[in-house]
JSON list of C-alpha atoms in Angstrom, two decimals:
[
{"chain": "W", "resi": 212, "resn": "UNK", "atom": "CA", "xyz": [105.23, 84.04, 105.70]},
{"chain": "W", "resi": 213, "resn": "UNK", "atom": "CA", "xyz": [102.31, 84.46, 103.03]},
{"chain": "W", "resi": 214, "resn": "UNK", "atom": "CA", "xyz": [101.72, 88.26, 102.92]},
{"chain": "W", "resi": 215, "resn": "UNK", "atom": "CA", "xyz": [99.35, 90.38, 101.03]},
{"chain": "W", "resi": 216, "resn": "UNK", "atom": "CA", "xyz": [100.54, 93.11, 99.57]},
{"chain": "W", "resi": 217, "resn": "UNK", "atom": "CA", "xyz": [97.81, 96.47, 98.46]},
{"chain": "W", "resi": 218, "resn": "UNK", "atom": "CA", "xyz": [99.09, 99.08, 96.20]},
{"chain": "W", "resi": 219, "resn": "UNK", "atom": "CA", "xyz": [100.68, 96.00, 94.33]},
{"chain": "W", "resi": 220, "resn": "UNK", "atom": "CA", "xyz": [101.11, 97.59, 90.84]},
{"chain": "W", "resi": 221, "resn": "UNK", "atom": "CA", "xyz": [102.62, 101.32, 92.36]},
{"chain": "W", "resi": 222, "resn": "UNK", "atom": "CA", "xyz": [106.26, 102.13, 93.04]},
{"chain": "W", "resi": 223, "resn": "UNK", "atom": "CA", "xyz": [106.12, 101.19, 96.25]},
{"chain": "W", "resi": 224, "resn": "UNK", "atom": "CA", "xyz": [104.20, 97.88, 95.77]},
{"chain": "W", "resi": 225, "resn": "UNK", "atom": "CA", "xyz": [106.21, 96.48, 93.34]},
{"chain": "W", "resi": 226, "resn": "UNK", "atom": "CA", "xyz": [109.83, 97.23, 95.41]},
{"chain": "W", "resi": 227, "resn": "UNK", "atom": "CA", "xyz": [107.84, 94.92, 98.05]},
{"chain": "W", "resi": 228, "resn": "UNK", "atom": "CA", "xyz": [106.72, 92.37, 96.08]},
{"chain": "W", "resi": 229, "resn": "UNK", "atom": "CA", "xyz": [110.46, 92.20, 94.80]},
{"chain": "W", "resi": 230, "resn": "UNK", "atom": "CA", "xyz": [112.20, 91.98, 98.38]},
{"chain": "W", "resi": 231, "resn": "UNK", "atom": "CA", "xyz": [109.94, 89.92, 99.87]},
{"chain": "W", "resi": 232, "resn": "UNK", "atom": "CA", "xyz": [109.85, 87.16, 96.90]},
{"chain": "W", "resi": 233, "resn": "UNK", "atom": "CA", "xyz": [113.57, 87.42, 97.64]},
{"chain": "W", "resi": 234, "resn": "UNK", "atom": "CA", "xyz": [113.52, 86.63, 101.04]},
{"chain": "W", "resi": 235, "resn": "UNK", "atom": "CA", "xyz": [111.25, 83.64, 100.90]},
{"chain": "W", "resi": 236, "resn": "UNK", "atom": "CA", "xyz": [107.95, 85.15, 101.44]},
{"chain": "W", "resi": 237, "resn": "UNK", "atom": "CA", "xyz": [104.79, 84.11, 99.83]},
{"chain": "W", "resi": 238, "resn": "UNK", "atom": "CA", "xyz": [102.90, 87.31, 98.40]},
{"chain": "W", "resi": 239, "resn": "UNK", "atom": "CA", "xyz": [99.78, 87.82, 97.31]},
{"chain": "W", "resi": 240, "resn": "UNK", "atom": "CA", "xyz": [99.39, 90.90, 95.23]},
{"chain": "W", "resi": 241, "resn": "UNK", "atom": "CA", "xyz": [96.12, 92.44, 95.52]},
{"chain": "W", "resi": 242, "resn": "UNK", "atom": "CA", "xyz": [95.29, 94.97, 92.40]},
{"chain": "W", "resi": 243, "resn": "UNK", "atom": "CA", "xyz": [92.91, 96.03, 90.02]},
{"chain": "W", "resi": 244, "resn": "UNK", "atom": "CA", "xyz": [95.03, 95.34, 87.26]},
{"chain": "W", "resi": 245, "resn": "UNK", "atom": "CA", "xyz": [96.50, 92.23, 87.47]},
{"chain": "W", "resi": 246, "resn": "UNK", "atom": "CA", "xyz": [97.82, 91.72, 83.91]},
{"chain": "W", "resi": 247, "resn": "UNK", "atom": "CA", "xyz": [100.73, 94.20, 84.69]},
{"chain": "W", "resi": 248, "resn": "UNK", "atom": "CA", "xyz": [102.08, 91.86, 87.07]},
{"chain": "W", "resi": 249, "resn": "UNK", "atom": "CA", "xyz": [104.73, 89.19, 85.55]},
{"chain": "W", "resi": 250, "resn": "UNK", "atom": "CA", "xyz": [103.83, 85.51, 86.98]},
{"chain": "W", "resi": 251, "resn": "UNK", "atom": "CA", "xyz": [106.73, 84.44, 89.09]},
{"chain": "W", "resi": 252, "resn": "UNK", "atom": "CA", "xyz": [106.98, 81.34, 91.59]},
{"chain": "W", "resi": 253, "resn": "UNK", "atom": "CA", "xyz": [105.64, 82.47, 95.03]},
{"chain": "W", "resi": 254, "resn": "UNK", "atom": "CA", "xyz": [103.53, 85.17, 93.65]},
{"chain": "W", "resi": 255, "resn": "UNK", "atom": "CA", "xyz": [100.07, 84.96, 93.56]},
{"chain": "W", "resi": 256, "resn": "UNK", "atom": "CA", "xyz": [97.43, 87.95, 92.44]},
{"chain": "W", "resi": 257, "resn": "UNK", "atom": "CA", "xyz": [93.72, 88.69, 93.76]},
{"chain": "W", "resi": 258, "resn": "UNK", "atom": "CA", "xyz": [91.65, 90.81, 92.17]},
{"chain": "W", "resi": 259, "resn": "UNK", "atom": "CA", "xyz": [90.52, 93.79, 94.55]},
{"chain": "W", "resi": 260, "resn": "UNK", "atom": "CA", "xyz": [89.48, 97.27, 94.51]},
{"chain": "W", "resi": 261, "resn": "UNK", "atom": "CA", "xyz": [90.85, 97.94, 98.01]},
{"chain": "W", "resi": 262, "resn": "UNK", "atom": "CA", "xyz": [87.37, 99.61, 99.17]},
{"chain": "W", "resi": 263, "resn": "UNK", "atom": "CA", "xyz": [85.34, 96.63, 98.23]},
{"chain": "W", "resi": 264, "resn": "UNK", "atom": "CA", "xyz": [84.89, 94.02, 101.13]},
{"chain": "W", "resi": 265, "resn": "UNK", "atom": "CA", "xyz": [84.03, 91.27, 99.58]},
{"chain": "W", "resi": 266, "resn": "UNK", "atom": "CA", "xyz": [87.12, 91.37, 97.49]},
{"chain": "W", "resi": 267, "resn": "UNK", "atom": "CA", "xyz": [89.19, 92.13, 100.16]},
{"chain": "W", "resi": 268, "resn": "UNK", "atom": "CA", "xyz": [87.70, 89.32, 102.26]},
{"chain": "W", "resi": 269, "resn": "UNK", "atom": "CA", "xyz": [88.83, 86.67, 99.26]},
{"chain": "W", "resi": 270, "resn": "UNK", "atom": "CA", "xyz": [92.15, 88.63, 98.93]},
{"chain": "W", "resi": 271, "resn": "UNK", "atom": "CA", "xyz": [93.84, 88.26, 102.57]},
{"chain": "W", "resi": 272, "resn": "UNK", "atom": "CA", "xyz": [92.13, 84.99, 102.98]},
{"chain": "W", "resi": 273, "resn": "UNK", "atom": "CA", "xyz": [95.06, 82.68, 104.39]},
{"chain": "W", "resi": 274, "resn": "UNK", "atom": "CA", "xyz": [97.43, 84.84, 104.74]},
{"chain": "W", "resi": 275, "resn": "UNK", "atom": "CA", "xyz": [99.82, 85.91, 107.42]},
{"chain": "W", "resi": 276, "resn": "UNK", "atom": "CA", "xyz": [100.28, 89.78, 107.19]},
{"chain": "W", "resi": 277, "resn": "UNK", "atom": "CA", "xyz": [99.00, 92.80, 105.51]},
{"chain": "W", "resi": 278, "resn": "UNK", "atom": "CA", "xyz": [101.27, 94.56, 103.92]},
{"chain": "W", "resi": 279, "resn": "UNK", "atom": "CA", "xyz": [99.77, 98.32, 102.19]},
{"chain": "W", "resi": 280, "resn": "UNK", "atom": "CA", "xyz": [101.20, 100.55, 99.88]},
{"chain": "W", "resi": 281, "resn": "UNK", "atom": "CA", "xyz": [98.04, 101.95, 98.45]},
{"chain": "W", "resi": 282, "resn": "UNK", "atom": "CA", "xyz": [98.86, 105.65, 97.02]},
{"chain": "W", "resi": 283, "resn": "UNK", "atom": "CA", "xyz": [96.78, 108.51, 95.78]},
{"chain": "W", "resi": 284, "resn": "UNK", "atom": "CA", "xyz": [97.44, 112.21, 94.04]},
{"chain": "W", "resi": 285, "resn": "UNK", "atom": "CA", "xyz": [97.20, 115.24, 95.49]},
{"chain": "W", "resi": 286, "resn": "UNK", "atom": "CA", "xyz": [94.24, 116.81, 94.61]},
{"chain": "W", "resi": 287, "resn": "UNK", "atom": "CA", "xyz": [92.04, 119.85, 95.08]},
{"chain": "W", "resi": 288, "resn": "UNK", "atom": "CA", "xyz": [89.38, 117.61, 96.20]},
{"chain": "W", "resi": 289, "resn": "UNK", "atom": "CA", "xyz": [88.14, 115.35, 99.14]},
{"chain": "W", "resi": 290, "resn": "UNK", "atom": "CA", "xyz": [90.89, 112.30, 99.06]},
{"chain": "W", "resi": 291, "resn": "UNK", "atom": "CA", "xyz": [88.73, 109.43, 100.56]},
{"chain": "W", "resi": 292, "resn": "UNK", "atom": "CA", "xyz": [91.90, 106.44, 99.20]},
{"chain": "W", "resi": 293, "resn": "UNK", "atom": "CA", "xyz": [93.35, 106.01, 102.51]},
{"chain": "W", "resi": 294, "resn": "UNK", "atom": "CA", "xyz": [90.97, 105.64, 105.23]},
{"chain": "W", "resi": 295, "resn": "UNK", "atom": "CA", "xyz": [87.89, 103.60, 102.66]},
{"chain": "W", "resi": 296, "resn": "UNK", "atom": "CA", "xyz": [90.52, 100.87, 102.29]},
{"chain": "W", "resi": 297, "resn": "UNK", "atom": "CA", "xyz": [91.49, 101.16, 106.00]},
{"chain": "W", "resi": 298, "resn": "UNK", "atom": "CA", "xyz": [88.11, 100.39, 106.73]},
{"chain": "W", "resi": 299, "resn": "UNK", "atom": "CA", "xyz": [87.35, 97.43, 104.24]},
{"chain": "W", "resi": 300, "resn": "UNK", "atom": "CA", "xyz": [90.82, 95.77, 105.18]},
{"chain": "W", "resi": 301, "resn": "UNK", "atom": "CA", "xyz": [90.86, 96.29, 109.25]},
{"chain": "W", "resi": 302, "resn": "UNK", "atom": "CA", "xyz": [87.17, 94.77, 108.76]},
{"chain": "W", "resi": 303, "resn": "UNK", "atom": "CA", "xyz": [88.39, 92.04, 106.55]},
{"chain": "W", "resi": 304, "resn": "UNK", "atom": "CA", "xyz": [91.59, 90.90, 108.66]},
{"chain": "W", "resi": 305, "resn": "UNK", "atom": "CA", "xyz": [89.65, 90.78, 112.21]},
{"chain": "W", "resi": 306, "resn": "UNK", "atom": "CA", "xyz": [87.02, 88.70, 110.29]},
{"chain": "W", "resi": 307, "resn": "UNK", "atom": "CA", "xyz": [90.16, 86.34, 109.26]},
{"chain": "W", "resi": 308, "resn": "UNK", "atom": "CA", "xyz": [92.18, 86.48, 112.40]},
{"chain": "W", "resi": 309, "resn": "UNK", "atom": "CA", "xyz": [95.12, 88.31, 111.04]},
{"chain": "W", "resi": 310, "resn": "UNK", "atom": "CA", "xyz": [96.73, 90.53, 113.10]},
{"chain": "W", "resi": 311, "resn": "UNK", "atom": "CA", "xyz": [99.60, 92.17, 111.89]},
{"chain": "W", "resi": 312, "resn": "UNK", "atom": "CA", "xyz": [98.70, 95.24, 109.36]},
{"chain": "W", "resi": 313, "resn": "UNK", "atom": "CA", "xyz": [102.36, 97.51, 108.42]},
{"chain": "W", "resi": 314, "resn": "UNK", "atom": "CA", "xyz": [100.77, 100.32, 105.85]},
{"chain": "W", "resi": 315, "resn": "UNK", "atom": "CA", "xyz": [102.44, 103.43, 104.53]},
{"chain": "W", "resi": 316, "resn": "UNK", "atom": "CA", "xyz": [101.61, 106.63, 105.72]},
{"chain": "W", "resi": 317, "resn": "UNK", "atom": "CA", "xyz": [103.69, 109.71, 106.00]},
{"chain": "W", "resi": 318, "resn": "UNK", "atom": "CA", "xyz": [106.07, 112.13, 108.05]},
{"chain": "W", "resi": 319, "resn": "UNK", "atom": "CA", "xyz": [103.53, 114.70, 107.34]},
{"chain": "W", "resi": 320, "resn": "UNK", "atom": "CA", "xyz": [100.93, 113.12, 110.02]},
{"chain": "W", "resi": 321, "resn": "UNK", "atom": "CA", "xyz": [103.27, 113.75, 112.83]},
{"chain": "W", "resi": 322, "resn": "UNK", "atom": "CA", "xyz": [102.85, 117.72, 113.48]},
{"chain": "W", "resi": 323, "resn": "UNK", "atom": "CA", "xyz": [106.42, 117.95, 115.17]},
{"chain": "W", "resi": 324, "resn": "UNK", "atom": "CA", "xyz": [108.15, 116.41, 112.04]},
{"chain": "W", "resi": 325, "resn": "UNK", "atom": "CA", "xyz": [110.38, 119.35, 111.09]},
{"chain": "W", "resi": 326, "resn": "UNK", "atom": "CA", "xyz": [114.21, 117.80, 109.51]},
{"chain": "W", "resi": 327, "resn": "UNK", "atom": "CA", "xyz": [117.22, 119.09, 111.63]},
{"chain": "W", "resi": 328, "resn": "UNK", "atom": "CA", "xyz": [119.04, 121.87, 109.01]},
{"chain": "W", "resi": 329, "resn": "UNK", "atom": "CA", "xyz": [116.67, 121.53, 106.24]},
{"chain": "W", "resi": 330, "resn": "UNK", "atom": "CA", "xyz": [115.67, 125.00, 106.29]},
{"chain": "W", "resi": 331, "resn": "UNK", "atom": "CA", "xyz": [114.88, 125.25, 102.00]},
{"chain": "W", "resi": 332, "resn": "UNK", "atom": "CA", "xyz": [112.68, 121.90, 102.82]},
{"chain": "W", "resi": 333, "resn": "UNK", "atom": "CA", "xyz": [111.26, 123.63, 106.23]},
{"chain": "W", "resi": 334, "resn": "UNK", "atom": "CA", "xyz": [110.34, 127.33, 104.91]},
{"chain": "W", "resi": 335, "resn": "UNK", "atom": "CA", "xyz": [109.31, 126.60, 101.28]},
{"chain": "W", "resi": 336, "resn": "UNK", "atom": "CA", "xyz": [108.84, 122.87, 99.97]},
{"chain": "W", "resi": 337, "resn": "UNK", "atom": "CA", "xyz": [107.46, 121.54, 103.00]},
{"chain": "W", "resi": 338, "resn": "UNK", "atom": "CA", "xyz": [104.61, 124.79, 103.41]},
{"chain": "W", "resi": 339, "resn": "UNK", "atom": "CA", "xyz": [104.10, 124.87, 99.35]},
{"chain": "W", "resi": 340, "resn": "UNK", "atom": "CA", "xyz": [104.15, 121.33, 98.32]},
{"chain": "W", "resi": 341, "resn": "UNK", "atom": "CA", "xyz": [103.25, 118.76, 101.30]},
{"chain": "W", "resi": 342, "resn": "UNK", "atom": "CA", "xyz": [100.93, 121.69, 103.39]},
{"chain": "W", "resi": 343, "resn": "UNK", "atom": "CA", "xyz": [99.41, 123.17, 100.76]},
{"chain": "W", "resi": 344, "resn": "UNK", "atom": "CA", "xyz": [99.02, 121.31, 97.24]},
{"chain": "W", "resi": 345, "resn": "UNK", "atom": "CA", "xyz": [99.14, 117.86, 99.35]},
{"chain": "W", "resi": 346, "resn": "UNK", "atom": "CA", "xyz": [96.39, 118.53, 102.17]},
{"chain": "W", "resi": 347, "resn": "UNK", "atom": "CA", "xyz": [93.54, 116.82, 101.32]},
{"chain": "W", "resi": 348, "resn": "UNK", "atom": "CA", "xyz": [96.03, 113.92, 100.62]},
{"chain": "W", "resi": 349, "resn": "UNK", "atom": "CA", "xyz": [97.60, 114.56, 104.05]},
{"chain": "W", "resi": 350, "resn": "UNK", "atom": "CA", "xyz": [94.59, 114.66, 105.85]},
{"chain": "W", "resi": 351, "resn": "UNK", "atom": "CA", "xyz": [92.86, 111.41, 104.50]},
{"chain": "W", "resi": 352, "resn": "UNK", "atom": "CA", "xyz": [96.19, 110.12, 105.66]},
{"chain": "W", "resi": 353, "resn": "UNK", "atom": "CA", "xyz": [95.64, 111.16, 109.60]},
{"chain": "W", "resi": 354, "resn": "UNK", "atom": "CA", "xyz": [91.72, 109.81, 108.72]},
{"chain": "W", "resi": 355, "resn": "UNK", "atom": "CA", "xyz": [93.21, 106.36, 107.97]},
{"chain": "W", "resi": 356, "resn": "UNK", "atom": "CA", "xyz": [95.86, 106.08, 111.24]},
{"chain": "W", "resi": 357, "resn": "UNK", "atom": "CA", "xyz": [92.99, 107.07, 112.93]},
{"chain": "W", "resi": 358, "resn": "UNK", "atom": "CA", "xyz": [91.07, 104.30, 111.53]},
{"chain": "W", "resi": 359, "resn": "UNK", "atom": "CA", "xyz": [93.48, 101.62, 112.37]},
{"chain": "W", "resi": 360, "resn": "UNK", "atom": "CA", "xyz": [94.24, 102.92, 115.81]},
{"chain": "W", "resi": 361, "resn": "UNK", "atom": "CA", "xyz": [90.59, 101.94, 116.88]},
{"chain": "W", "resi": 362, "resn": "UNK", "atom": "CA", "xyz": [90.93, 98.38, 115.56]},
{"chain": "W", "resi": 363, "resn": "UNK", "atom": "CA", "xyz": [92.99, 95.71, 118.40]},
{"chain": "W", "resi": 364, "resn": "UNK", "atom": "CA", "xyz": [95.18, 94.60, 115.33]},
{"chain": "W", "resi": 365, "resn": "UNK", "atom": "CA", "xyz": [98.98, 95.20, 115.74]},
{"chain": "W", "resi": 366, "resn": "UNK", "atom": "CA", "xyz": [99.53, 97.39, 113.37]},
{"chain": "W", "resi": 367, "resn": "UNK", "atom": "CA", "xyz": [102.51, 100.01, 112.02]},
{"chain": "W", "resi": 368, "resn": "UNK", "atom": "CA", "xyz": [101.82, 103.12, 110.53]},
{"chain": "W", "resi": 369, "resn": "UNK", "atom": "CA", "xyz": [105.33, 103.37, 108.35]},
{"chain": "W", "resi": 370, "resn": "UNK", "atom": "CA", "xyz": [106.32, 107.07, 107.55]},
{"chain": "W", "resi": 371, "resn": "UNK", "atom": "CA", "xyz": [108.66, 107.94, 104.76]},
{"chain": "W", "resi": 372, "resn": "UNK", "atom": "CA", "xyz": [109.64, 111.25, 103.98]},
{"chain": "W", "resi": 373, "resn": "UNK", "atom": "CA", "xyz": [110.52, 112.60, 100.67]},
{"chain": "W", "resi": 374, "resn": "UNK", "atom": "CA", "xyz": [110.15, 109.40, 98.37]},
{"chain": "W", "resi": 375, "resn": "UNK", "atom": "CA", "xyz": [112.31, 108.49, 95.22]},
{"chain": "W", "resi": 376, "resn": "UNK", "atom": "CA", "xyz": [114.16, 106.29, 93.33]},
{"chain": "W", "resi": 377, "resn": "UNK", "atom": "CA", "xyz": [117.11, 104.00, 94.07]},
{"chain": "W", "resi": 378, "resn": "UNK", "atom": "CA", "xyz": [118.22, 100.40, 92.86]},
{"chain": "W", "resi": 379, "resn": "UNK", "atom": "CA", "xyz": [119.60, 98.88, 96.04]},
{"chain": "W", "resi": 380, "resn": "UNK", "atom": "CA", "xyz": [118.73, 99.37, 99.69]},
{"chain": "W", "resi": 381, "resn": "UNK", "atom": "CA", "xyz": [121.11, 101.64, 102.07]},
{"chain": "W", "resi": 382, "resn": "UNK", "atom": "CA", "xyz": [121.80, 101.64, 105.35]},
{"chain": "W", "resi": 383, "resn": "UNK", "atom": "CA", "xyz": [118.32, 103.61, 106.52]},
{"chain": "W", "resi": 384, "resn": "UNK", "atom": "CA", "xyz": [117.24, 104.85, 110.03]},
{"chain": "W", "resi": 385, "resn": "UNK", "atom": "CA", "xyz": [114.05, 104.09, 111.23]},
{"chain": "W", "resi": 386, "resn": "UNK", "atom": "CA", "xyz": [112.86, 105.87, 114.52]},
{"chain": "W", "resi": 387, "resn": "UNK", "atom": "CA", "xyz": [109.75, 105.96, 116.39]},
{"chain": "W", "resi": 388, "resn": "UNK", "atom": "CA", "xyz": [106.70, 108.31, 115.42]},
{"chain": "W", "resi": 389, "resn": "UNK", "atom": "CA", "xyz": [109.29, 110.32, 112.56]},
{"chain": "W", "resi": 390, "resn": "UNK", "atom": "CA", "xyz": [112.48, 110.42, 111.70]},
{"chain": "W", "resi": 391, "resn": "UNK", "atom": "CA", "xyz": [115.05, 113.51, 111.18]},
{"chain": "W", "resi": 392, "resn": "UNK", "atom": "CA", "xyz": [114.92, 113.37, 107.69]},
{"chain": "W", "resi": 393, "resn": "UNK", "atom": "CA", "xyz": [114.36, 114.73, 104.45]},
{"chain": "W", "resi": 394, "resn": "UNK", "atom": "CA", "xyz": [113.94, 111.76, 101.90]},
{"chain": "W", "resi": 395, "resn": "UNK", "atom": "CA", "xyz": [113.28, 107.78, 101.41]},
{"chain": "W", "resi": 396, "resn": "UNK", "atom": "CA", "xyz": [114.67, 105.44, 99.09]},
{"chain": "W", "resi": 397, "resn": "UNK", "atom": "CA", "xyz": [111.19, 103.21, 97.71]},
{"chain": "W", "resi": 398, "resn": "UNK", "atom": "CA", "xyz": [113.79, 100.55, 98.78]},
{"chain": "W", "resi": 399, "resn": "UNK", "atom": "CA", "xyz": [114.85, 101.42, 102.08]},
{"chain": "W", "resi": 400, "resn": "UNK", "atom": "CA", "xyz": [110.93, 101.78, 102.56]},
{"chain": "W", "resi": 401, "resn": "UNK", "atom": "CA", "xyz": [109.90, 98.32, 101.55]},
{"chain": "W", "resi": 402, "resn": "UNK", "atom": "CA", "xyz": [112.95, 97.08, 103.20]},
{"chain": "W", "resi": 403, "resn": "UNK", "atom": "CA", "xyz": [111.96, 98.91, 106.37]},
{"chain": "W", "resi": 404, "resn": "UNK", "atom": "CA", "xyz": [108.17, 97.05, 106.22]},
{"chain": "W", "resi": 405, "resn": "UNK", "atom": "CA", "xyz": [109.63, 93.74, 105.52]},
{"chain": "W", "resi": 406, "resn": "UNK", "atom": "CA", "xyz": [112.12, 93.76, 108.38]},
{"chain": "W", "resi": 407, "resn": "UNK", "atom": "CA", "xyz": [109.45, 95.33, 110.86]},
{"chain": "W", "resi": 408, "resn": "UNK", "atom": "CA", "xyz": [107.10, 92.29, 110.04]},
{"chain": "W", "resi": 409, "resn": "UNK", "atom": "CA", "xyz": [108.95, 90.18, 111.78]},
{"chain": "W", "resi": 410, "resn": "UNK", "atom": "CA", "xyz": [111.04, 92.48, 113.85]},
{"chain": "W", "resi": 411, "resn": "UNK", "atom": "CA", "xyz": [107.95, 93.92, 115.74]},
{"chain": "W", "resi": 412, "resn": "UNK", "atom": "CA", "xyz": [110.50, 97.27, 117.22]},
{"chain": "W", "resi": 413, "resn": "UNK", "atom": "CA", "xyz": [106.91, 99.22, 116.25]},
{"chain": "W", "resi": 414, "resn": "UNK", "atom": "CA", "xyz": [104.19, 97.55, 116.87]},
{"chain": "W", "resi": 415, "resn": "UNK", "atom": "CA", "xyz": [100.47, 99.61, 117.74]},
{"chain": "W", "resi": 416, "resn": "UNK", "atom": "CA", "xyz": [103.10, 103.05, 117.07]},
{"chain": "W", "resi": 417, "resn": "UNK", "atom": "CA", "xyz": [104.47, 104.65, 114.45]},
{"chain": "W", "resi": 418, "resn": "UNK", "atom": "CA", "xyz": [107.56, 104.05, 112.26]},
{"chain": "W", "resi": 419, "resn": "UNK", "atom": "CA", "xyz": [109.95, 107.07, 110.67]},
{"chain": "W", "resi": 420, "resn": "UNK", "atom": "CA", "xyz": [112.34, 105.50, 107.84]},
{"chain": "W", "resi": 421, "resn": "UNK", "atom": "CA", "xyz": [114.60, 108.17, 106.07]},
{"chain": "W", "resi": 422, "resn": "UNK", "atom": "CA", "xyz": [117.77, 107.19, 103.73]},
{"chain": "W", "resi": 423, "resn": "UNK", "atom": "CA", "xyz": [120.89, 108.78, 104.73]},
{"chain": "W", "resi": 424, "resn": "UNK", "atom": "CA", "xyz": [123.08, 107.41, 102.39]},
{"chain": "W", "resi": 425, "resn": "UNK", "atom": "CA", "xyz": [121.83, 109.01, 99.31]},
{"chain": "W", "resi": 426, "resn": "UNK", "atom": "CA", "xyz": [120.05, 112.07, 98.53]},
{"chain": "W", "resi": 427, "resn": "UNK", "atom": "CA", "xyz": [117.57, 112.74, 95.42]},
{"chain": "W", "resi": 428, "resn": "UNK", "atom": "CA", "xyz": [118.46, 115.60, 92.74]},
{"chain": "W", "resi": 429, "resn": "UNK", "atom": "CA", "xyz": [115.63, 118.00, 93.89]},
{"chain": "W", "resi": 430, "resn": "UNK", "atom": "CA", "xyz": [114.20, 119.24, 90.01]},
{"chain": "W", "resi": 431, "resn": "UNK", "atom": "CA", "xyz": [114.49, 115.71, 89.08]},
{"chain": "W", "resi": 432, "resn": "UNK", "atom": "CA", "xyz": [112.64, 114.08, 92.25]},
{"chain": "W", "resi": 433, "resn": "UNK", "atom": "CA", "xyz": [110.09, 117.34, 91.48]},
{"chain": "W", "resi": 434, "resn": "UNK", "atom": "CA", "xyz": [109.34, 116.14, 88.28]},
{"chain": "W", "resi": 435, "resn": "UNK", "atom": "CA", "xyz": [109.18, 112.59, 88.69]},
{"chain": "W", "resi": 436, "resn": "UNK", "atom": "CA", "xyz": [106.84, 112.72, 91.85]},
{"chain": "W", "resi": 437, "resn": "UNK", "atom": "CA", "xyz": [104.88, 115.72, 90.41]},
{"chain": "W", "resi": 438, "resn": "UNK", "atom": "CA", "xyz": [104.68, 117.14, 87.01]},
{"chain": "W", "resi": 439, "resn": "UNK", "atom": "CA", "xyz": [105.19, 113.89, 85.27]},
{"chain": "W", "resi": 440, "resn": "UNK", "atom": "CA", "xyz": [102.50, 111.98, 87.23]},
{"chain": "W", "resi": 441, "resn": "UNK", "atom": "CA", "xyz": [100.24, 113.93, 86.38]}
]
């Protein structure tokens, strides 16, 4: 398949890019900063702000699938990231005929998510870090599935939980709407979009993907995903 991927140049992005040139795939990686990206055979870039339809439109042109990884910081303020883009590139891939859309949302949007025996995560992470310091994040979030949901595209809303770094891909559980977990590998996630591509177990619903296998160190995963992004 030729797939475009958004949020090429973040974590995420990149992990896809990876897999899916592994697998076969044709990718087009759609960024604002292209020169970051190494040429490789079966990779191609476009040149996008994700909220700008024009660009968009010449981005996802002949492709197959949308594939989107876009990302944004928590912040204080209105987060507008997720649902502008889900807005240019729903309009842009009915315009094309493309139907399938996989993007990356979050356990957060489900309001039952709560991990089995996680009570630290439950009663103190979860309320400081993803309810508090991440809810104008968390709500653009719910703003962009609601987005898609209106379009007649067959689309995936992929929820992680917890996400950090890992070289390889585990042996992850996906489950509908969330799943009983804590944290993702970035490569059990992109692994979990590639496979549901083509799969189709989730299609016009939502997707939980946790890693089992592994688990994070929590100060280190803290400062990775916050202090030293900043």
């Amino acid at each position: 398949m030729r797939i475009a991927v958004f949020g090429a140049n973040g974590p995420t992005g990149r992990r896809l890019i990876e897999q899916a040139l592994a697998a076969g795939h044709e990718v087009v990686a759609v960024t604002r900063r292209p020169d970051s990206l190494s040429a490789r055979p079966g990779l191609a870039v476009a040149v996008a702000d994700a909220t700008d339809p024009a660009a968009v439109d010449a981005a996802i042109d002949g492709t197959d699938a949308v594939l989107s990884a876009l990302g944004a910081r928590f912040s204080k303020g209105t987060i507008t990231t997720y649902s502008a883009s889900a807005t240019v590139i729903t309009g842009a891939m009915a315009r094309h005929g493309i139907k399938r859309l996989l993007t990356v949302s979050s356990s957060i949007t489900d309001p039952d998510w709560r991990p089995t025996g996680a009570h630290f995560f439950n009663h103190v992470l979860d309320p400081l870090v993803n309810r508090r310091l991440g809810r104008t994040l968390h709500e653009d979030m719910r703003r962009m599935e609601a987005v898609i949901r209106q379009t007649g595209l067959d689309w995936t809303f992929v929820r992680p939980s917890g996400l950090f770094e890992h070289p390889v891909v585990t042996d992850y559980h996906t489950a509908e709407t969330s799943a009983d977990g804590v944290f993702t590998a970035r490569a059990d996630l992109a692994a979990s979009m590639l496979r549901e591509m083509t799969e189709r177990r989730y299609v016009r619903t939502a997707m939980g993907v946790i890693t089992t296998a592994v688990k994070p160190n929590i100060a280190k995963l803290i400062w990775n995903e916050g202090v030293k992004k900043k």
